[in-house]
Coordinates of C-alpha atoms in Angstrom, one line a residue:
Chain A
A122 CA 0.0 0.0 0.1
Q123 CA 1.1 3.6 -0.7
S124 CA 2.1 5.5 2.3
V125 CA 4.0 8.4 3.7
T126 CA 5.8 8.3 7.0
Q127 CA 7.0 11.2 9.2
P128 CA 8.9 9.6 12.0
D129 CA 9.1 12.6 14.2
I130 CA 5.9 13.7 15.9
H131 CA 7.3 16.7 17.6
I132 CA 10.7 18.7 17.2
T133 CA 11.9 21.6 19.4
V134 CA 14.5 23.7 18.0
S135 CA 16.1 27.0 19.1
E136 CA 15.7 30.2 17.1
G137 CA 18.6 30.5 14.7
A138 CA 19.4 26.8 14.7
S139 CA 19.1 24.4 11.8
L140 CA 16.0 22.2 11.3
E141 CA 15.6 18.9 9.4
L142 CA 12.3 17.1 9.2
R143 CA 12.3 13.5 7.9
C144 CA 10.0 12.1 5.4
N145 CA 9.9 8.5 4.0
Y146 CA 7.5 7.2 1.3
S147 CA 6.5 3.8 0.1
Y148 CA 5.2 3.7 -3.5
G149 CA 5.6 1.4 -6.4
A150 CA 7.3 4.0 -8.5
T151 CA 8.7 7.4 -7.4
P152 CA 5.7 9.7 -6.7
Y153 CA 5.5 13.4 -6.9
L154 CA 6.6 14.7 -3.5
F155 CA 5.5 17.7 -1.5
W156 CA 6.0 19.6 1.8
Y157 CA 3.2 21.6 3.2
V158 CA 3.0 23.9 6.4
Q159 CA 0.0 24.5 8.5
S160 CA -0.3 27.2 10.9
P161 CA -3.1 27.4 13.5
G162 CA -6.4 28.5 11.9
Q163 CA -4.8 28.6 8.4
G164 CA -4.8 26.2 5.5
L165 CA -2.1 24.1 4.2
Q166 CA 0.5 26.2 2.3
L167 CA 2.8 24.5 -0.2
L168 CA 6.6 25.0 0.7
L169 CA 8.1 23.0 -2.2
K170 CA 7.5 20.1 -4.5
Y171 CA 9.6 17.5 -6.4
F172 CA 8.5 16.1 -9.7
S173 CA 11.7 15.2 -11.4
G174 CA 15.2 16.5 -12.2
D175 CA 17.5 18.2 -9.6
T176 CA 17.2 16.2 -6.4
L177 CA 17.7 19.4 -4.2
V178 CA 14.6 21.5 -4.3
Q179 CA 14.3 25.1 -3.2
G180 CA 11.1 26.4 -1.7
I181 CA 9.7 29.4 -0.2
K182 CA 10.6 30.8 3.3
G183 CA 14.1 29.6 3.0
F184 CA 13.3 25.9 3.0
E185 CA 14.8 23.2 0.8
A186 CA 14.3 19.5 0.5
E187 CA 16.4 16.6 -0.8
F188 CA 15.1 13.7 -2.7
K189 CA 17.0 10.4 -2.2
R190 CA 15.7 7.5 -4.3
S191 CA 17.9 4.9 -2.5
Q192 CA 16.4 5.8 0.8
S193 CA 12.9 6.6 -0.3
S194 CA 13.2 9.9 1.5
F195 CA 12.3 13.5 0.9
N196 CA 13.7 15.4 4.0
L197 CA 13.0 19.1 4.6
R198 CA 15.7 21.5 5.9
K199 CA 16.2 25.0 6.9
P200 CA 19.6 26.4 7.9
S201 CA 18.3 29.0 10.4
V202 CA 14.9 28.8 11.9
H203 CA 12.8 31.9 12.8
W204 CA 10.2 32.0 15.5
S205 CA 7.6 32.3 12.8
D206 CA 8.5 28.8 11.6
A207 CA 6.7 27.3 14.5
A208 CA 3.9 25.2 12.8
E209 CA 2.9 21.7 11.8
Y210 CA 4.7 20.3 8.7
F211 CA 3.3 17.7 6.4
C212 CA 5.0 15.6 3.8
A213 CA 2.8 14.4 1.0
A214 CA 3.1 12.1 -2.1
S215 CA 1.0 11.5 -5.1
N216 CA 1.2 9.6 -8.4
D217 CA -1.8 11.1 -9.8
Y218 CA -4.2 13.6 -8.3
K219 CA -4.7 12.0 -4.8
L220 CA -2.4 13.3 -2.1
S221 CA -1.3 10.9 0.6
F222 CA -0.1 12.7 3.7
G223 CA 2.2 11.8 6.6
A224 CA 0.9 12.3 10.1
G225 CA 2.8 15.6 10.4
T226 CA 5.6 17.0 12.6
T227 CA 4.9 19.8 14.9
V228 CA 7.9 22.2 15.2
T229 CA 8.2 24.4 18.4
V230 CA 10.8 27.2 18.2
R231 CA 12.3 28.3 21.6
A232 CA 13.9 31.8 22.1
Chain B
G98 CA -6.0 37.0 -6.0
A99 CA -8.5 35.2 -3.8
G100 CA -7.7 31.8 -2.5
V101 CA -9.8 28.8 -1.7
S102 CA -12.5 29.7 0.7
Q103 CA -14.7 27.5 2.9
T104 CA -17.7 28.2 4.9
P105 CA -18.6 27.9 7.7
S106 CA -15.2 28.0 9.5
N107 CA -16.7 26.1 12.4
K108 CA -19.9 24.0 12.7
V109 CA -21.3 22.4 15.8
T110 CA -24.1 20.0 15.4
E111 CA -25.9 17.2 17.2
K112 CA -25.6 13.5 16.4
G113 CA -28.0 12.5 13.7
K114 CA -28.3 15.9 12.2
Y115 CA -27.5 16.8 8.6
V116 CA -24.7 19.3 7.7
E117 CA -23.5 21.0 4.5
L118 CA -20.0 22.4 4.1
R119 CA -19.3 24.7 1.2
C120 CA -16.1 25.3 -0.8
D121 CA -15.3 28.1 -3.3
P122 CA -12.3 27.2 -5.3
I123 CA -9.9 29.6 -7.0
S124 CA -11.5 31.0 -10.0
G125 CA -10.6 29.0 -13.1
H126 CA -9.6 25.9 -11.4
T127 CA -11.3 22.9 -12.9
A128 CA -10.1 20.3 -10.3
L129 CA -11.5 20.3 -6.7
Y130 CA -10.7 18.0 -3.8
W131 CA -12.0 17.3 -0.4
Y132 CA -10.0 15.9 2.4
R133 CA -10.7 15.1 6.0
Q134 CA -8.1 15.7 8.8
S135 CA -8.7 14.1 12.1
L136 CA -7.0 15.2 15.3
G137 CA -3.4 14.4 15.3
Q138 CA -3.3 13.1 11.7
G139 CA -2.7 14.2 8.2
P140 CA -5.4 15.0 5.7
E141 CA -7.1 12.0 4.0
F142 CA -8.5 12.1 0.6
L143 CA -12.3 12.0 0.2
I144 CA -13.3 12.9 -3.3
Y145 CA -12.0 14.6 -6.5
F146 CA -14.0 16.6 -9.0
Q147 CA -12.9 17.4 -12.6
G148 CA -15.4 20.0 -13.7
T149 CA -18.9 19.0 -12.6
G150 CA -18.3 15.3 -12.3
A151 CA -16.8 13.3 -9.4
A152 CA -13.8 11.6 -11.0
D153 CA -13.0 9.7 -7.9
D154 CA -15.1 9.3 -4.7
S155 CA -13.1 6.3 -3.4
G156 CA -12.3 8.1 -0.1
L157 CA -15.9 8.9 1.0
P158 CA -16.2 6.6 4.1
N159 CA -19.7 5.6 3.6
D160 CA -23.0 6.4 1.9
R161 CA -23.7 9.1 4.6
F162 CA -21.3 11.3 2.7
F163 CA -22.1 12.9 -0.5
A164 CA -20.5 15.9 -2.5
V165 CA -21.8 17.9 -5.5
R166 CA -20.3 20.6 -7.8
P167 CA -23.3 21.3 -10.1
E168 CA -21.8 24.2 -12.0
G169 CA -18.1 23.2 -12.0
S170 CA -17.1 25.8 -9.4
V171 CA -18.6 25.8 -5.9
S172 CA -18.8 22.4 -4.2
T173 CA -20.8 21.3 -1.2
L174 CA -20.0 18.3 1.0
K175 CA -23.1 16.9 2.5
I176 CA -23.1 14.6 5.6
Q177 CA -26.3 12.8 6.7
R178 CA -27.1 11.5 10.1
T179 CA -23.9 12.8 11.6
E180 CA -21.9 10.7 14.0
R181 CA -19.4 11.7 16.6
G182 CA -16.7 10.0 14.6
D183 CA -17.3 12.6 11.8
S184 CA -15.8 15.4 14.0
A185 CA -12.8 16.6 12.1
V186 CA -11.5 19.5 10.0
Y187 CA -12.7 19.2 6.4
L188 CA -10.4 20.7 3.9
C189 CA -11.1 21.7 0.4
A190 CA -8.4 22.2 -2.3
S191 CA -8.4 23.2 -5.9
S192 CA -5.9 23.0 -8.8
L193 CA -5.8 24.4 -12.3
R194 CA -6.3 21.0 -13.9
G195 CA -5.7 17.8 -12.1
V196 CA -2.9 15.3 -12.2
S197 CA 0.3 16.5 -11.0
E198 CA -0.9 20.0 -10.5
T199 CA -0.2 21.9 -7.2
Q200 CA -3.3 21.8 -4.9
Y201 CA -4.2 25.0 -3.0
F202 CA -6.0 24.5 0.2
G203 CA -8.5 26.4 2.0
P204 CA -8.5 27.0 5.8
G205 CA -11.0 24.2 6.4
T206 CA -14.2 23.8 8.2
R207 CA -14.0 22.4 11.8
L208 CA -16.9 20.1 12.5
L209 CA -17.9 19.0 15.8
V210 CA -20.6 16.5 16.4
L211 CA -22.0 16.4 19.9

């Protein structure tokens, strides 16, 4: 069955420190891959997506993600976290129109 | 421009009642999706519309759930005989066409069934 796994339920990071969120997928063929962010009371906002080509993808708000086929992973990174990055982050995958989401990782930023 | 909007933002109802949730997609987007997000989980696919027709309704949990999009724009998700287990955030998304397109999400409707 197709699935997306985010191993970390909650991560706490200091402001200015780096952040990495893990995502693994299980699909028959390489799917399209996405990272979304959800702030309280707001909808899901797309940070970046991978369809093909360069395995290092740049997104909005200073985020990037790296696709690694050998590890079936698509980890999200940010070199220096800001307090406004506190939110819930979802990895998603699709091989057509139907997005499959991970359970999400909540990021807390401490001063 | 305007994004995806959903009304109401919150809905409280009693077990057994009927509810309707509305979604206004981005203008010109032919594809529309409904997802359901339960507490502590990621969104789960419910239904996909291409134009006026439901191209895939395989995610609807049972026959109490139904969705329409009569003019290919606004969509309504209808839930009959609500149950406490239906309590969740219902998210709507739209995309320009369909396959491989970026989906833009609305803020969701938080449904609480007492």
